[in-house]
């Protein structure tokens, strides 16, 4: 197991482009589902392939190390990113789609910086490595 600790001070808080449908869905869910009252909406990295990272999102408890971004139009609801996700998801778009014809609905996460993290990006540009404490 690694003793490496991510250096949060060298990671910027992610920026979120929140689409209207996603915002409406989130606010409605927080309002009408009491089990979500104290939850944040978390963005996470769920894997990696040649085309870049795979993403996940959903409600979760907040953690001390999280980067938190206030949800537009709310007073106390937050998006959360762990430091790893914050580093590799600097600009995120969140949308919500309902497709009644195909009986599908859900949130859609789009990392607007995805092209920067394809393949073995850290070999081509070491500045994109995860910043660890003690490294410069």
mmCIF file of N, CA and C in Angstrom:
data_model
loop_
_atom_site.group_PDB
_atom_site.id
_atom_site.type_symbol
_atom_site.label_atom_id
_atom_site.label_comp_id
_atom_site.label_asym_id
_atom_site.label_seq_id
_atom_site.Cartn_x
_atom_site.Cartn_y
_atom_site.Cartn_z
ATOM 1 N N UNK A 1 0.845 -1.182 0.000
ATOM 2 C CA UNK A 1 0.000 0.000 0.000
ATOM 3 C C UNK A 1 0.887 1.241 0.000
ATOM 4 N N UNK A 2 0.495 2.259 -0.706
ATOM 5 C CA UNK A 2 1.280 3.467 -0.866
ATOM 6 C C UNK A 2 1.058 4.435 0.294
ATOM 7 N N UNK A 3 2.125 5.165 0.659
ATOM 8 C CA UNK A 3 2.019 6.212 1.666
ATOM 9 C C UNK A 3 1.774 7.562 1.013
ATOM 10 N N UNK A 4 1.580 7.599 -0.295
ATOM 11 C CA UNK A 4 1.420 8.846 -1.028
ATOM 12 C C UNK A 4 0.155 9.574 -0.605
ATOM 13 N N UNK A 5 0.301 10.880 -0.474
ATOM 14 C CA UNK A 5 -0.831 11.721 -0.123
ATOM 15 C C UNK A 5 -0.949 12.804 -1.197
ATOM 16 N N UNK A 6 -2.149 12.962 -1.706
ATOM 17 C CA UNK A 6 -2.390 13.964 -2.742
ATOM 18 C C UNK A 6 -2.258 15.354 -2.135
ATOM 19 N N UNK A 7 -1.573 16.225 -2.841
ATOM 20 C CA UNK A 7 -1.380 17.605 -2.405
ATOM 21 C C UNK A 7 -2.548 18.455 -2.899
ATOM 22 N N UNK A 8 -3.555 18.621 -2.065
ATOM 23 C CA UNK A 8 -4.765 19.379 -2.426
ATOM 24 C C UNK A 8 -4.462 20.823 -2.815
ATOM 25 N N UNK A 9 -3.402 21.383 -2.236
ATOM 26 C CA UNK A 9 -3.071 22.786 -2.503
ATOM 27 C C UNK A 9 -2.660 23.029 -3.949
ATOM 28 N N UNK A 10 -2.320 21.976 -4.666
ATOM 29 C CA UNK A 10 -1.898 22.112 -6.064
ATOM 30 C C UNK A 10 -2.989 21.680 -7.038
ATOM 31 N N UNK A 11 -4.221 21.567 -6.533
ATOM 32 C CA UNK A 11 -5.373 21.188 -7.363
ATOM 33 C C UNK A 11 -6.402 22.310 -7.277
ATOM 34 N N UNK A 12 -6.920 22.711 -8.411
ATOM 35 C CA UNK A 12 -7.965 23.737 -8.443
ATOM 36 C C UNK A 12 -9.332 23.120 -8.196
ATOM 37 N N UNK A 13 -10.205 23.887 -7.579
ATOM 38 C CA UNK A 13 -11.583 23.441 -7.391
ATOM 39 C C UNK A 13 -12.241 23.338 -8.767
ATOM 40 N N UNK A 14 -12.875 22.211 -9.067
ATOM 41 C CA UNK A 14 -13.518 22.047 -10.380
ATOM 42 C C UNK A 14 -14.604 23.089 -10.641
ATOM 43 N N UNK A 15 -14.800 23.380 -11.905
ATOM 44 C CA UNK A 15 -15.877 24.259 -12.347
ATOM 45 C C UNK A 15 -16.966 23.400 -12.980
ATOM 46 N N UNK A 16 -18.214 23.765 -12.725
ATOM 47 C CA UNK A 16 -19.331 22.950 -13.196
ATOM 48 C C UNK A 16 -20.256 23.778 -14.072
ATOM 49 N N UNK A 17 -20.550 23.233 -15.239
ATOM 50 C CA UNK A 17 -21.580 23.785 -16.109
ATOM 51 C C UNK A 17 -22.827 22.949 -15.858
ATOM 52 N N UNK A 18 -23.738 23.500 -15.094
ATOM 53 C CA UNK A 18 -24.944 22.781 -14.689
ATOM 54 C C UNK A 18 -26.079 23.122 -15.636
ATOM 55 N N UNK A 19 -26.526 22.125 -16.375
ATOM 56 C CA UNK A 19 -27.625 22.339 -17.311
ATOM 57 C C UNK A 19 -28.952 22.416 -16.536
ATOM 58 N N UNK A 20 -29.903 23.117 -17.108
ATOM 59 C CA UNK A 20 -31.179 23.398 -16.448
ATOM 60 C C UNK A 20 -31.895 22.128 -15.987
ATOM 61 N N UNK A 21 -31.969 21.130 -16.852
ATOM 62 C CA UNK A 21 -32.679 19.891 -16.490
ATOM 63 C C UNK A 21 -32.001 19.182 -15.321
ATOM 64 N N UNK A 22 -30.680 19.177 -15.299
ATOM 65 C CA UNK A 22 -29.951 18.538 -14.199
ATOM 66 C C UNK A 22 -30.201 19.287 -12.894
ATOM 67 N N UNK A 23 -30.137 20.606 -12.964
ATOM 68 C CA UNK A 23 -30.381 21.414 -11.768
ATOM 69 C C UNK A 23 -31.781 21.153 -11.228
ATOM 70 N N UNK A 24 -32.781 21.182 -12.095
ATOM 71 C CA UNK A 24 -34.159 20.950 -11.675
ATOM 72 C C UNK A 24 -34.320 19.570 -11.042
ATOM 73 N N UNK A 25 -33.712 18.565 -11.638
ATOM 74 C CA UNK A 25 -33.809 17.203 -11.120
ATOM 75 C C UNK A 25 -33.150 17.095 -9.750
ATOM 76 N N UNK A 26 -31.964 17.672 -9.603
ATOM 77 C CA UNK A 26 -31.276 17.629 -8.310
ATOM 78 C C UNK A 26 -32.080 18.315 -7.216
ATOM 79 N N UNK A 27 -32.557 19.520 -7.495
ATOM 80 C CA UNK A 27 -33.314 20.275 -6.495
ATOM 81 C C UNK A 27 -34.578 19.504 -6.099
ATOM 82 N N UNK A 28 -35.249 18.911 -7.081
ATOM 83 C CA UNK A 28 -36.448 18.131 -6.787
ATOM 84 C C UNK A 28 -36.108 16.921 -5.915
ATOM 85 N N UNK A 29 -35.027 16.224 -6.234
ATOM 86 C CA UNK A 29 -34.655 15.033 -5.473
ATOM 87 C C UNK A 29 -34.311 15.405 -4.032
ATOM 88 N N UNK A 30 -33.536 16.469 -3.842
ATOM 89 C CA UNK A 30 -33.204 16.906 -2.480
ATOM 90 C C UNK A 30 -34.464 17.325 -1.721
ATOM 91 N N UNK A 31 -35.392 17.951 -2.416
ATOM 92 C CA UNK A 31 -36.605 18.458 -1.766
ATOM 93 C C UNK A 31 -37.536 17.331 -1.319
ATOM 94 N N UNK A 32 -37.713 16.310 -2.152
ATOM 95 C CA UNK A 32 -38.734 15.306 -1.890
ATOM 96 C C UNK A 32 -38.223 13.965 -1.364
ATOM 97 N N UNK A 33 -36.914 13.785 -1.297
ATOM 98 C CA UNK A 33 -36.380 12.521 -0.778
ATOM 99 C C UNK A 33 -35.627 12.808 0.518
ATOM 100 N N UNK A 34 -36.241 12.539 1.675
ATOM 101 C CA UNK A 34 -35.601 12.867 2.950
ATOM 102 C C UNK A 34 -34.287 12.120 3.198
ATOM 103 N N UNK A 35 -34.065 11.005 2.524
ATOM 104 C CA UNK A 35 -32.810 10.270 2.716
ATOM 105 C C UNK A 35 -31.624 10.997 2.096
ATOM 106 N N UNK A 36 -31.887 12.011 1.259
ATOM 107 C CA UNK A 36 -30.814 12.761 0.598
ATOM 108 C C UNK A 36 -30.496 14.084 1.288
ATOM 109 N N UNK A 37 -31.217 14.393 2.348
ATOM 110 C CA UNK A 37 -31.126 15.704 2.981
ATOM 111 C C UNK A 37 -29.684 16.133 3.290
ATOM 112 N N UNK A 38 -28.898 15.266 3.853
ATOM 113 C CA UNK A 38 -27.527 15.617 4.251
ATOM 114 C C UNK A 38 -26.478 15.097 3.267
ATOM 115 N N UNK A 39 -26.889 14.768 2.080
ATOM 116 C CA UNK A 39 -25.967 14.198 1.094
ATOM 117 C C UNK A 39 -25.445 15.259 0.128
ATOM 118 N N UNK A 40 -24.286 14.984 -0.427
ATOM 119 C CA UNK A 40 -23.730 15.777 -1.523
ATOM 120 C C UNK A 40 -23.923 14.977 -2.805
ATOM 121 N N UNK A 41 -23.804 15.642 -3.933
ATOM 122 C CA UNK A 41 -23.844 14.955 -5.222
ATOM 123 C C UNK A 41 -22.397 14.822 -5.676
ATOM 124 N N UNK A 42 -21.903 13.596 -5.648
ATOM 125 C CA UNK A 42 -20.485 13.322 -5.879
ATOM 126 C C UNK A 42 -20.189 12.950 -7.330
ATOM 127 N N UNK A 43 -19.097 13.542 -7.844
ATOM 128 C CA UNK A 43 -18.520 13.146 -9.129
ATOM 129 C C UNK A 43 -17.313 12.284 -8.824
ATOM 130 N N UNK A 44 -17.158 11.191 -9.560
ATOM 131 C CA UNK A 44 -16.006 10.324 -9.330
ATOM 132 C C UNK A 44 -15.519 9.724 -10.633
ATOM 133 N N UNK A 45 -14.303 9.241 -10.568
ATOM 134 C CA UNK A 45 -13.712 8.545 -11.713
ATOM 135 C C UNK A 45 -13.898 7.060 -11.472
ATOM 136 N N UNK A 46 -14.441 6.396 -12.476
ATOM 137 C CA UNK A 46 -14.867 5.008 -12.340
ATOM 138 C C UNK A 46 -13.985 4.037 -13.112
ATOM 139 N N UNK A 47 -12.953 4.524 -13.760
ATOM 140 C CA UNK A 47 -12.069 3.666 -14.541
ATOM 141 C C UNK A 47 -11.359 4.498 -15.592
ATOM 142 N N UNK A 48 -10.511 3.834 -16.373
ATOM 143 C CA UNK A 48 -9.770 4.538 -17.418
ATOM 144 C C UNK A 48 -9.523 3.588 -18.576
ATOM 145 N N UNK A 49 -9.672 4.144 -19.768
ATOM 146 C CA UNK A 49 -9.364 3.415 -20.985
ATOM 147 C C UNK A 49 -8.542 4.295 -21.903
ATOM 148 N N UNK A 50 -8.329 3.856 -23.117
ATOM 149 C CA UNK A 50 -7.535 4.624 -24.075
ATOM 150 C C UNK A 50 -8.148 5.984 -24.394
ATOM 151 N N UNK A 51 -9.472 6.072 -24.353
ATOM 152 C CA UNK A 51 -10.150 7.331 -24.673
ATOM 153 C C UNK A 51 -10.252 8.271 -23.480
ATOM 154 N N UNK A 52 -9.698 7.888 -22.344
ATOM 155 C CA UNK A 52 -9.739 8.733 -21.157
ATOM 156 C C UNK A 52 -10.479 8.040 -20.033
ATOM 157 N N UNK A 53 -10.839 8.820 -19.049
ATOM 158 C CA UNK A 53 -11.492 8.288 -17.858
ATOM 159 C C UNK A 53 -12.964 7.999 -18.104
ATOM 160 N N UNK A 54 -13.504 7.115 -17.270
ATOM 161 C CA UNK A 54 -14.942 6.862 -17.186
ATOM 162 C C UNK A 54 -15.422 7.508 -15.895
ATOM 163 N N UNK A 55 -16.649 7.992 -15.884
ATOM 164 C CA UNK A 55 -17.128 8.783 -14.768
ATOM 165 C C UNK A 55 -18.394 8.205 -14.161
ATOM 166 N N UNK A 56 -18.596 8.542 -12.908
ATOM 167 C CA UNK A 56 -19.810 8.166 -12.198
ATOM 168 C C UNK A 56 -20.250 9.372 -11.374
ATOM 169 N N UNK A 57 -21.505 9.357 -10.977
ATOM 170 C CA UNK A 57 -22.014 10.420 -10.120
ATOM 171 C C UNK A 57 -23.171 9.858 -9.318
ATOM 172 N N UNK A 58 -23.428 10.495 -8.203
ATOM 173 C CA UNK A 58 -24.546 10.080 -7.374
ATOM 174 C C UNK A 58 -24.453 10.694 -5.993
ATOM 175 N N UNK A 59 -25.442 10.448 -5.186
ATOM 176 C CA UNK A 59 -25.503 11.018 -3.850
ATOM 177 C C UNK A 59 -24.633 10.219 -2.898
ATOM 178 N N UNK A 60 -23.991 10.943 -1.984
ATOM 179 C CA UNK A 60 -23.025 10.326 -1.073
ATOM 180 C C UNK A 60 -22.870 11.235 0.143
ATOM 181 N N UNK A 61 -22.171 10.745 1.141
ATOM 182 C CA UNK A 61 -21.828 11.583 2.289
ATOM 183 C C UNK A 61 -20.596 12.410 1.940
ATOM 184 N N UNK A 62 -20.484 13.571 2.551
ATOM 185 C CA UNK A 62 -19.321 14.430 2.339
ATOM 186 C C UNK A 62 -18.138 13.885 3.146
ATOM 187 N N UNK A 63 -16.941 14.121 2.621
ATOM 188 C CA UNK A 63 -15.700 13.741 3.298
ATOM 189 C C UNK A 63 -14.855 14.993 3.514
ATOM 190 N N UNK A 64 -14.046 14.985 4.546
ATOM 191 C CA UNK A 64 -13.236 16.158 4.875
ATOM 192 C C UNK A 64 -12.342 16.607 3.727
ATOM 193 N N UNK A 65 -11.804 15.664 2.979
ATOM 194 C CA UNK A 65 -10.851 16.013 1.912
ATOM 195 C C UNK A 65 -11.523 16.451 0.610
ATOM 196 N N UNK A 66 -12.839 16.406 0.560
ATOM 197 C CA UNK A 66 -13.562 16.760 -0.664
ATOM 198 C C UNK A 66 -13.360 18.216 -1.075
ATOM 199 N N UNK A 67 -13.393 18.415 -2.365
ATOM 200 C CA UNK A 67 -13.566 19.748 -2.942
ATOM 201 C C UNK A 67 -15.074 19.895 -3.086
ATOM 202 N N UNK A 68 -15.624 20.989 -2.566
ATOM 203 C CA UNK A 68 -17.071 21.178 -2.611
ATOM 204 C C UNK A 68 -17.394 22.416 -3.442
ATOM 205 N N UNK A 69 -18.442 22.290 -4.259
ATOM 206 C CA UNK A 69 -18.912 23.384 -5.107
ATOM 207 C C UNK A 69 -20.405 23.542 -4.827
ATOM 208 N N UNK A 70 -20.816 24.734 -4.454
ATOM 209 C CA UNK A 70 -22.224 25.003 -4.170
ATOM 210 C C UNK A 70 -23.062 24.806 -5.430
ATOM 211 N N UNK A 71 -24.188 24.118 -5.276
ATOM 212 C CA UNK A 71 -25.107 23.916 -6.398
ATOM 213 C C UNK A 71 -25.822 25.229 -6.664
ATOM 214 N N UNK A 72 -25.721 25.690 -7.905
ATOM 215 C CA UNK A 72 -26.369 26.936 -8.328
ATOM 216 C C UNK A 72 -27.851 26.895 -7.984
ATOM 217 N N UNK A 73 -28.326 27.954 -7.329
ATOM 218 C CA UNK A 73 -29.739 28.038 -6.984
ATOM 219 C C UNK A 73 -30.089 27.404 -5.655
ATOM 220 N N UNK A 74 -29.093 26.925 -4.916
ATOM 221 C CA UNK A 74 -29.354 26.358 -3.600
ATOM 222 C C UNK A 74 -28.571 27.150 -2.553
ATOM 223 N N UNK A 75 -28.940 26.970 -1.317
ATOM 224 C CA UNK A 75 -28.232 27.641 -0.234
ATOM 225 C C UNK A 75 -27.274 26.708 0.492
ATOM 226 N N UNK A 76 -27.545 25.404 0.427
ATOM 227 C CA UNK A 76 -26.749 24.485 1.233
ATOM 228 C C UNK A 76 -26.550 23.108 0.591
ATOM 229 N N UNK A 77 -26.651 23.021 -0.720
ATOM 230 C CA UNK A 77 -26.447 21.751 -1.421
ATOM 231 C C UNK A 77 -25.153 21.852 -2.227
ATOM 232 N N UNK A 78 -24.394 20.753 -2.205
ATOM 233 C CA UNK A 78 -23.060 20.801 -2.799
ATOM 234 C C UNK A 78 -22.781 19.634 -3.734
ATOM 235 N N UNK A 79 -21.954 19.946 -4.734
ATOM 236 C CA UNK A 79 -21.283 18.924 -5.509
ATOM 237 C C UNK A 79 -19.998 18.606 -4.755
ATOM 238 N N UNK A 80 -19.536 17.370 -4.839
ATOM 239 C CA UNK A 80 -18.296 16.985 -4.168
ATOM 240 C C UNK A 80 -17.410 16.190 -5.121
ATOM 241 N N UNK A 81 -16.114 16.410 -4.988
ATOM 242 C CA UNK A 81 -15.089 15.697 -5.744
ATOM 243 C C UNK A 81 -14.008 15.281 -4.766
ATOM 244 N N UNK A 82 -13.589 14.019 -4.786
ATOM 245 C CA UNK A 82 -12.400 13.690 -4.011
ATOM 246 C C UNK A 82 -11.209 14.319 -4.734
ATOM 247 N N UNK A 83 -10.046 14.438 -4.097
ATOM 248 C CA UNK A 83 -8.915 15.114 -4.747
ATOM 249 C C UNK A 83 -8.503 14.508 -6.092
ATOM 250 N N UNK A 84 -8.569 13.201 -6.234
ATOM 251 C CA UNK A 84 -8.211 12.558 -7.502
ATOM 252 C C UNK A 84 -9.166 13.004 -8.606
ATOM 253 N N UNK A 85 -10.465 12.934 -8.331
ATOM 254 C CA UNK A 85 -11.455 13.353 -9.331
ATOM 255 C C UNK A 85 -11.328 14.841 -9.631
ATOM 256 N N UNK A 86 -11.082 15.647 -8.613
ATOM 257 C CA UNK A 86 -10.943 17.097 -8.823
ATOM 258 C C UNK A 86 -9.787 17.395 -9.767
ATOM 259 N N UNK A 87 -8.690 16.669 -9.640
ATOM 260 C CA UNK A 87 -7.517 16.903 -10.489
ATOM 261 C C UNK A 87 -7.816 16.611 -11.957
ATOM 262 N N UNK A 88 -8.542 15.536 -12.203
ATOM 263 C CA UNK A 88 -8.752 15.097 -13.580
ATOM 264 C C UNK A 88 -10.135 15.452 -14.145
ATOM 265 N N UNK A 89 -10.912 16.195 -13.381
ATOM 266 C CA UNK A 89 -12.221 16.677 -13.843
ATOM 267 C C UNK A 89 -12.318 18.186 -13.586
ATOM 268 N N UNK A 90 -11.442 18.988 -14.172
ATOM 269 C CA UNK A 90 -11.418 20.419 -13.848
ATOM 270 C C UNK A 90 -12.616 21.203 -14.369
ATOM 271 N N UNK A 91 -13.221 20.744 -15.466
ATOM 272 C CA UNK A 91 -14.370 21.423 -16.073
ATOM 273 C C UNK A 91 -15.413 20.356 -16.412
ATOM 274 N N UNK A 92 -16.510 20.355 -15.680
ATOM 275 C CA UNK A 92 -17.519 19.305 -15.815
ATOM 276 C C UNK A 92 -18.848 19.903 -16.246
ATOM 277 N N UNK A 93 -19.509 19.201 -17.138
ATOM 278 C CA UNK A 93 -20.876 19.543 -17.525
ATOM 279 C C UNK A 93 -21.771 18.439 -16.982
ATOM 280 N N UNK A 94 -22.868 18.836 -16.322
ATOM 281 C CA UNK A 94 -23.833 17.862 -15.824
ATOM 282 C C UNK A 94 -25.177 18.155 -16.463
ATOM 283 N N UNK A 95 -25.741 17.112 -17.068
ATOM 284 C CA UNK A 95 -27.052 17.229 -17.684
ATOM 285 C C UNK A 95 -27.919 16.085 -17.178
ATOM 286 N N UNK A 96 -29.193 16.148 -17.469
ATOM 287 C CA UNK A 96 -30.134 15.092 -17.129
ATOM 288 C C UNK A 96 -31.016 14.863 -18.341
ATOM 289 N N UNK A 97 -31.109 13.622 -18.768
ATOM 290 C CA UNK A 97 -31.915 13.292 -19.947
ATOM 291 C C UNK A 97 -32.978 12.271 -19.594
ATOM 292 N N UNK A 98 -34.150 12.480 -20.176
ATOM 293 C CA UNK A 98 -35.234 11.509 -20.091
ATOM 294 C C UNK A 98 -35.594 11.109 -21.505
ATOM 295 N N UNK A 99 -35.570 9.827 -21.763
ATOM 296 C CA UNK A 99 -35.921 9.297 -23.075
ATOM 297 C C UNK A 99 -37.060 8.297 -22.865
ATOM 298 N N UNK A 100 -38.285 8.799 -22.949
ATOM 299 C CA UNK A 100 -39.440 7.953 -22.692
ATOM 300 C C UNK A 100 -39.600 6.867 -23.745
ATOM 301 N N UNK A 101 -39.167 7.145 -24.964
ATOM 302 C CA UNK A 101 -39.276 6.162 -26.042
ATOM 303 C C UNK A 101 -38.452 4.912 -25.730
ATOM 304 N N UNK A 102 -37.260 5.112 -25.180
ATOM 305 C CA UNK A 102 -36.376 3.985 -24.860
ATOM 306 C C UNK A 102 -36.381 3.638 -23.373
ATOM 307 N N UNK A 103 -37.279 4.283 -22.623
ATOM 308 C CA UNK A 103 -37.433 4.017 -21.205
ATOM 309 C C UNK A 103 -36.115 4.169 -20.431
ATOM 310 N N UNK A 104 -35.392 5.263 -20.694
ATOM 311 C CA UNK A 104 -34.152 5.536 -19.975
ATOM 312 C C UNK A 104 -34.161 6.972 -19.459
ATOM 313 N N UNK A 105 -33.494 7.163 -18.358
ATOM 314 C CA UNK A 105 -33.306 8.499 -17.823
ATOM 315 C C UNK A 105 -32.109 8.475 -16.892
ATOM 316 N N UNK A 106 -31.478 9.629 -16.743
ATOM 317 C CA UNK A 106 -30.370 9.705 -15.811
ATOM 318 C C UNK A 106 -29.491 10.914 -16.052
ATOM 319 N N UNK A 107 -28.566 11.095 -15.123
ATOM 320 C CA UNK A 107 -27.598 12.177 -15.215
ATOM 321 C C UNK A 107 -26.503 11.809 -16.200
ATOM 322 N N UNK A 108 -26.016 12.801 -16.894
ATOM 323 C CA UNK A 108 -24.934 12.611 -17.860
ATOM 324 C C UNK A 108 -23.782 13.521 -17.468
ATOM 325 N N UNK A 109 -22.627 12.918 -17.216
ATOM 326 C CA UNK A 109 -21.422 13.653 -16.839
ATOM 327 C C UNK A 109 -20.532 13.758 -18.064
ATOM 328 N N UNK A 110 -20.116 14.980 -18.354
ATOM 329 C CA UNK A 110 -19.211 15.225 -19.471
ATOM 330 C C UNK A 110 -18.020 16.018 -18.938
ATOM 331 N N UNK A 111 -16.845 15.403 -18.963
ATOM 332 C CA UNK A 111 -15.628 16.103 -18.566
ATOM 333 C C UNK A 111 -15.176 16.916 -19.773
ATOM 334 N N UNK A 112 -15.288 18.224 -19.679
ATOM 335 C CA UNK A 112 -14.941 19.080 -20.810
ATOM 336 C C UNK A 112 -13.440 19.110 -21.081
ATOM 337 N N UNK A 113 -12.655 18.526 -20.175
ATOM 338 C CA UNK A 113 -11.204 18.424 -20.363
ATOM 339 C C UNK A 113 -10.783 16.993 -20.709
ATOM 340 N N UNK A 114 -11.723 16.155 -21.118
ATOM 341 C CA UNK A 114 -11.455 14.738 -21.392
ATOM 342 C C UNK A 114 -10.307 14.541 -22.378
ATOM 343 N N UNK A 115 -10.214 15.376 -23.389
ATOM 344 C CA UNK A 115 -9.165 15.209 -24.412
ATOM 345 C C UNK A 115 -7.767 15.328 -23.816
ATOM 346 N N UNK A 116 -7.631 16.010 -22.688
ATOM 347 C CA UNK A 116 -6.321 16.172 -22.052
ATOM 348 C C UNK A 116 -5.851 14.918 -21.334
ATOM 349 N N UNK A 117 -6.733 13.945 -21.155
ATOM 350 C CA UNK A 117 -6.406 12.786 -20.331
ATOM 351 C C UNK A 117 -6.627 11.460 -21.055
ATOM 352 N N UNK A 118 -6.325 11.450 -22.348
ATOM 353 C CA UNK A 118 -6.438 10.222 -23.137
ATOM 354 C C UNK A 118 -5.114 9.480 -23.131
ATOM 355 N N UNK A 119 -5.190 8.173 -23.254
ATOM 356 C CA UNK A 119 -3.983 7.357 -23.322
ATOM 357 C C UNK A 119 -3.118 7.533 -22.085
ATOM 358 N N UNK A 120 -1.821 7.450 -22.271
ATOM 359 C CA UNK A 120 -0.875 7.619 -21.168
ATOM 360 C C UNK A 120 -0.410 9.074 -21.140
ATOM 361 N N UNK A 121 -1.349 9.960 -20.875
ATOM 362 C CA UNK A 121 -1.144 11.405 -20.960
ATOM 363 C C UNK A 121 0.003 11.897 -20.093
ATOM 364 N N UNK A 122 0.243 11.270 -18.941
ATOM 365 C CA UNK A 122 1.284 11.718 -18.020
ATOM 366 C C UNK A 122 2.688 11.504 -18.574
ATOM 367 N N UNK A 123 2.838 10.562 -19.525
ATOM 368 C CA UNK A 123 4.145 10.355 -20.163
ATOM 369 C C UNK A 123 4.467 11.487 -21.134
ATOM 370 N N UNK A 124 3.441 11.978 -21.808
ATOM 371 C CA UNK A 124 3.623 13.069 -22.765
ATOM 372 C C UNK A 124 3.771 14.410 -22.060
ATOM 373 N N UNK A 125 3.116 14.555 -20.920
ATOM 374 C CA UNK A 125 3.128 15.831 -20.201
ATOM 375 C C UNK A 125 3.136 15.553 -18.699
ATOM 376 N N UNK A 126 4.330 15.483 -18.098
ATOM 377 C CA UNK A 126 4.429 15.180 -16.660
ATOM 378 C C UNK A 126 3.708 16.181 -15.753
ATOM 379 N N UNK A 127 3.382 17.364 -16.258
ATOM 380 C CA UNK A 127 2.646 18.330 -15.426
ATOM 381 C C UNK A 127 1.217 17.856 -15.154
ATOM 382 N N UNK A 128 0.762 16.852 -15.882
ATOM 383 C CA UNK A 128 -0.590 16.324 -15.678
ATOM 384 C C UNK A 128 -0.624 15.179 -14.669
ATOM 385 N N UNK A 129 0.537 14.824 -14.109
ATOM 386 C CA UNK A 129 0.561 13.795 -13.086
ATOM 387 C C UNK A 129 -0.192 14.277 -11.861
ATOM 388 N N UNK A 130 -0.640 13.342 -11.063
ATOM 389 C CA UNK A 130 -1.316 13.672 -9.820
ATOM 390 C C UNK A 130 -0.290 14.281 -8.863
ATOM 391 N N UNK A 131 -0.533 15.499 -8.359
ATOM 392 C CA UNK A 131 0.450 16.125 -7.465
ATOM 393 C C UNK A 131 0.421 15.479 -6.082
ATOM 394 N N UNK A 132 1.562 14.953 -5.685
ATOM 395 C CA UNK A 132 1.681 14.318 -4.381
ATOM 396 C C UNK A 132 2.512 15.205 -3.466
ATOM 397 N N UNK A 133 2.224 15.141 -2.181
ATOM 398 C CA UNK A 133 2.999 15.925 -1.219
ATOM 399 C C UNK A 133 4.433 15.428 -1.252
ATOM 400 N N UNK A 134 5.352 16.365 -1.168
ATOM 401 C CA UNK A 134 6.770 16.020 -1.195
ATOM 402 C C UNK A 134 7.352 16.025 -2.592
ATOM 403 N N UNK A 135 6.509 16.087 -3.623
ATOM 404 C CA UNK A 135 6.974 16.164 -5.016
ATOM 405 C C UNK A 135 6.859 17.602 -5.475
ATOM 406 N N UNK A 136 7.683 17.974 -6.409
ATOM 407 C CA UNK A 136 7.572 19.320 -7.003
ATOM 408 C C UNK A 136 7.473 19.225 -8.492
#
